[in-house]
Coordinates of C-alpha atoms in Angstrom, one line a residue:
M4 CA 0.0 0.0 0.0
L5 CA 2.8 2.4 0.8
H6 CA 4.5 1.6 -2.5
Q7 CA 1.2 2.2 -4.3
E8 CA 0.6 5.5 -2.5
E9 CA 4.1 7.0 -2.4
I10 CA 5.5 5.6 -5.7
L11 CA 3.1 4.3 -8.3
K12 CA 0.4 7.0 -7.8
K13 CA 3.0 9.7 -8.3
I14 CA 4.4 8.6 -11.7
D15 CA 2.9 8.7 -15.1
A16 CA 3.9 8.7 -18.8
G17 CA 2.0 10.9 -21.3
N18 CA 1.6 10.2 -25.0
E19 CA 4.1 13.0 -25.9
E20 CA 6.7 11.7 -23.6
I21 CA 6.2 8.1 -25.0
K22 CA 6.5 9.4 -28.5
G23 CA 9.6 11.4 -27.7
K24 CA 11.3 8.4 -26.3
Y25 CA 10.2 6.3 -29.4
K26 CA 11.6 8.9 -31.8
N27 CA 14.9 8.9 -29.8
D28 CA 15.3 5.2 -29.3
F29 CA 14.2 4.0 -32.8
E30 CA 16.2 6.5 -34.8
E31 CA 18.2 4.4 -37.4
F32 CA 21.8 4.6 -38.4
K33 CA 23.7 2.9 -41.3
L34 CA 27.5 2.8 -40.8
A35 CA 30.5 1.5 -42.7
I36 CA 32.9 0.3 -40.0
I37 CA 36.5 -0.9 -40.0
E38 CA 37.3 -3.0 -36.9
A39 CA 41.0 -2.3 -36.6
K40 CA 43.3 -4.6 -34.7
S41 CA 45.1 -1.7 -32.9
E42 CA 44.9 2.0 -32.3
D43 CA 47.8 2.4 -34.8
D44 CA 45.9 0.5 -37.5
S45 CA 42.8 2.6 -36.9
K46 CA 44.9 5.8 -37.4
K47 CA 46.4 4.4 -40.6
A48 CA 43.0 3.4 -41.9
L49 CA 41.6 6.9 -41.2
D50 CA 44.5 8.6 -42.8
F51 CA 44.2 6.3 -45.8
L52 CA 40.5 7.2 -46.2
K53 CA 41.1 10.9 -45.7
D54 CA 43.6 10.8 -48.5
G55 CA 40.9 9.4 -50.8
G56 CA 41.4 5.7 -50.4
D57 CA 38.5 3.3 -51.1
F58 CA 36.6 2.1 -48.1
L59 CA 36.5 -1.6 -49.0
E60 CA 40.3 -1.5 -49.8
A61 CA 40.8 0.0 -46.3
V62 CA 38.7 -2.9 -44.8
N63 CA 41.0 -5.4 -46.6
L64 CA 44.1 -3.6 -45.4
Y65 CA 43.2 -2.8 -41.8
S66 CA 40.1 -4.6 -40.6
S67 CA 40.0 -7.7 -38.4
N68 CA 36.6 -8.5 -39.9
K69 CA 36.9 -8.5 -43.7
D70 CA 33.6 -10.3 -44.3
K71 CA 31.4 -7.4 -43.3
S72 CA 31.8 -3.6 -43.3
E73 CA 28.2 -2.2 -43.3
Y74 CA 25.9 -2.2 -40.2
E75 CA 22.5 -0.9 -39.4
F76 CA 21.7 0.1 -35.8
K77 CA 18.7 1.5 -33.9
R78 CA 19.8 3.9 -31.3
R79 CA 18.3 1.9 -28.5
N80 CA 20.6 -1.0 -29.4
M81 CA 23.8 1.0 -29.3
R82 CA 25.8 1.3 -26.1
Q83 CA 26.0 4.8 -24.8
D84 CA 29.6 5.7 -25.6
F85 CA 29.3 4.4 -29.1
A86 CA 26.0 6.2 -29.7
E87 CA 27.5 9.5 -28.4
A88 CA 30.3 9.2 -30.9
V89 CA 28.0 8.3 -33.8
M90 CA 25.5 11.2 -33.0
K91 CA 28.3 13.7 -33.7
L92 CA 28.9 12.5 -37.2
K93 CA 27.4 14.1 -40.3
I94 CA 26.5 12.0 -43.4
G95 CA 29.7 10.9 -45.1
E96 CA 31.9 12.0 -42.1
L97 CA 34.6 9.7 -40.7
S98 CA 35.7 9.2 -37.1
Q99 CA 37.8 7.0 -34.9
I100 CA 35.8 5.4 -32.1
K101 CA 37.4 3.6 -29.2
F102 CA 35.6 1.6 -26.5
D103 CA 36.9 -1.3 -24.3
N104 CA 39.6 -2.9 -26.4
K105 CA 38.0 -2.0 -29.8
Y106 CA 39.4 0.4 -32.2
L107 CA 36.9 1.4 -35.0
V108 CA 36.9 3.8 -37.9
A109 CA 33.3 4.6 -38.7
K110 CA 31.6 6.4 -41.6
L111 CA 28.0 7.5 -41.3
L112 CA 26.2 6.5 -44.5
E113 CA 22.6 7.2 -43.5
R114 CA 20.5 8.5 -40.7
K115 CA 16.7 8.0 -40.6
D116 CA 14.0 9.2 -38.2
A117 CA 11.9 6.5 -36.5
S118 CA 8.9 5.6 -38.6
D119 CA 5.5 7.0 -37.4
E120 CA 3.8 3.9 -38.7
D121 CA 5.6 1.7 -36.2
F122 CA 4.8 3.8 -33.1
D123 CA 1.6 1.9 -32.1
K124 CA 3.5 -1.4 -32.1
F125 CA 6.0 -0.3 -29.5
R126 CA 3.9 2.2 -27.6
E127 CA 3.0 0.0 -24.6
D128 CA 6.6 -1.4 -24.3
I129 CA 8.0 2.1 -24.3
K130 CA 5.5 3.2 -21.7
K131 CA 6.5 0.4 -19.4
E132 CA 10.2 1.3 -19.8
I133 CA 9.5 4.9 -18.9
L134 CA 7.4 4.0 -15.9
K135 CA 10.0 1.5 -14.7
Q136 CA 12.7 4.2 -14.8
K137 CA 10.4 6.7 -13.0
E138 CA 9.6 4.1 -10.4
R139 CA 13.3 3.6 -9.7
E140 CA 13.9 7.4 -9.5
R141 CA 10.8 8.0 -7.3
T142 CA 11.8 5.1 -5.0
A143 CA 15.3 6.5 -4.5
E144 CA 13.8 10.0 -4.0
Y145 CA 11.4 8.7 -1.3
L146 CA 14.0 6.6 0.5
E147 CA 16.2 9.8 0.6
Q148 CA 13.3 11.8 2.0
L149 CA 12.9 9.1 4.7
R150 CA 16.6 9.1 5.5
R151 CA 16.6 12.9 5.8
S152 CA 13.6 12.8 8.2
R153 CA 15.5 10.5 10.6
N154 CA 18.4 11.3 12.9
V155 CA 21.1 9.5 11.0
R156 CA 24.6 9.8 12.5
I157 CA 27.6 8.7 10.5
H158 CA 31.0 8.4 12.2
E159 CA 33.2 9.8 9.5
D160 CA 36.5 9.0 11.2
V161 CA 35.7 5.3 11.5
L162 CA 34.3 5.2 7.9
K163 CA 37.4 6.9 6.6
E164 CA 39.6 4.2 8.3
I165 CA 37.5 1.5 6.6
K166 CA 37.6 3.2 3.1
N167 CA 41.4 3.6 3.3
I168 CA 42.2 0.0 4.2
D169 CA 43.9 -2.3 1.6
L170 CA 42.1 -5.6 1.7
S171 CA 45.1 -7.3 0.1
G172 CA 47.5 -5.6 2.5
D173 CA 48.0 -5.4 6.3
K174 CA 46.4 -8.4 7.9
E175 CA 46.7 -7.0 11.4
E176 CA 44.8 -3.8 10.4
I177 CA 42.1 -5.9 8.7
K178 CA 41.8 -8.1 11.8
R179 CA 41.6 -5.1 14.1
L180 CA 38.8 -3.5 12.0
S181 CA 37.0 -6.8 11.4
E182 CA 36.7 -7.4 15.2
G183 CA 35.9 -3.7 15.8
K184 CA 32.7 -2.8 17.5
K185 CA 33.0 0.9 16.7
P186 CA 29.7 2.3 15.3
V187 CA 30.0 3.6 11.7
V188 CA 26.3 4.5 11.3
E189 CA 23.5 4.9 13.9
V190 CA 19.9 5.5 13.3
E191 CA 17.0 5.2 15.7
G192 CA 18.8 2.6 18.0
H193 CA 20.2 0.6 15.1
V194 CA 24.0 0.4 14.8
L195 CA 26.1 -0.6 11.9
E196 CA 29.5 -1.6 13.4
A197 CA 32.9 -1.4 11.7
G198 CA 33.4 -5.2 11.7
R199 CA 30.0 -5.8 10.0
L200 CA 30.6 -3.1 7.4
L201 CA 34.0 -4.5 6.5
A202 CA 32.6 -8.0 6.3
M203 CA 30.0 -6.8 3.8
I204 CA 32.6 -4.9 1.8
T205 CA 34.8 -8.1 1.7
E206 CA 31.9 -10.2 0.6
Q207 CA 31.1 -7.7 -2.2
K208 CA 34.7 -7.7 -3.3
A209 CA 34.8 -11.5 -3.5
K210 CA 31.7 -11.4 -5.7
A211 CA 33.3 -8.8 -8.0
S212 CA 36.6 -10.7 -8.4
G213 CA 37.3 -11.5 -12.0
M214 CA 35.5 -8.5 -13.4
E215 CA 37.5 -6.1 -15.5
K216 CA 36.7 -3.0 -13.4
E217 CA 38.9 -2.4 -10.3
F218 CA 37.1 -2.7 -7.0
D219 CA 36.3 0.7 -5.5
M220 CA 36.3 0.6 -1.7
E221 CA 34.9 4.0 -1.3
K222 CA 31.9 3.4 -3.6
A223 CA 31.3 0.0 -2.1
A224 CA 31.2 1.3 1.4
D225 CA 28.8 4.2 0.5
A226 CA 26.5 1.9 -1.4
I227 CA 26.3 -0.6 1.4
I228 CA 25.6 2.1 4.0
K229 CA 22.9 3.6 1.8
S230 CA 21.3 0.1 1.4
W231 CA 21.6 -0.6 5.1
L232 CA 19.9 2.6 6.0

């Protein structure tokens, strides 16, 4: 009932908003792409094309995928950093695009608006996407309001100690903090102690092992505290 009253009843998606998202997400792009093996190869391919070289010849010379060079995308299916780079291109313009370990040379061949005829097919799905996003945002906003209305005390000195610890380093320091009963956060008689917070961070780090991104102690501690509150 609380979720219904405080979250769901306070969000909506009108037809113009839905249509705007449809126009944005279903815009179409046709690109010629060279998937270079290295940054140096992508630069060579770009220079070759700027000097008037043929695109298919550049594909044969510099691309790791010689079987395909033309691709069609809808904006909703493009990852954000790639989409941002493509959006800056004019028809016929070339650009180097790098993300993760990929080095691309892309040429924008065509850009088309989303078709009005298809809008009704996707209207309900888009509305659900908008409402889901608004539900997440409103939930976070409401939880923050609740947090601000309570007497939350965060012991910044203890929190700083935990954030600065090297989990692969000083075992004595880890042991001291792990057994520590010092409060890190207090709210309405509930206490999150240093040992418990460090245990939750260690557990999260173990789950994140093997991922490409480096584990961020500070962000992990802040996220856990927010969730606990």
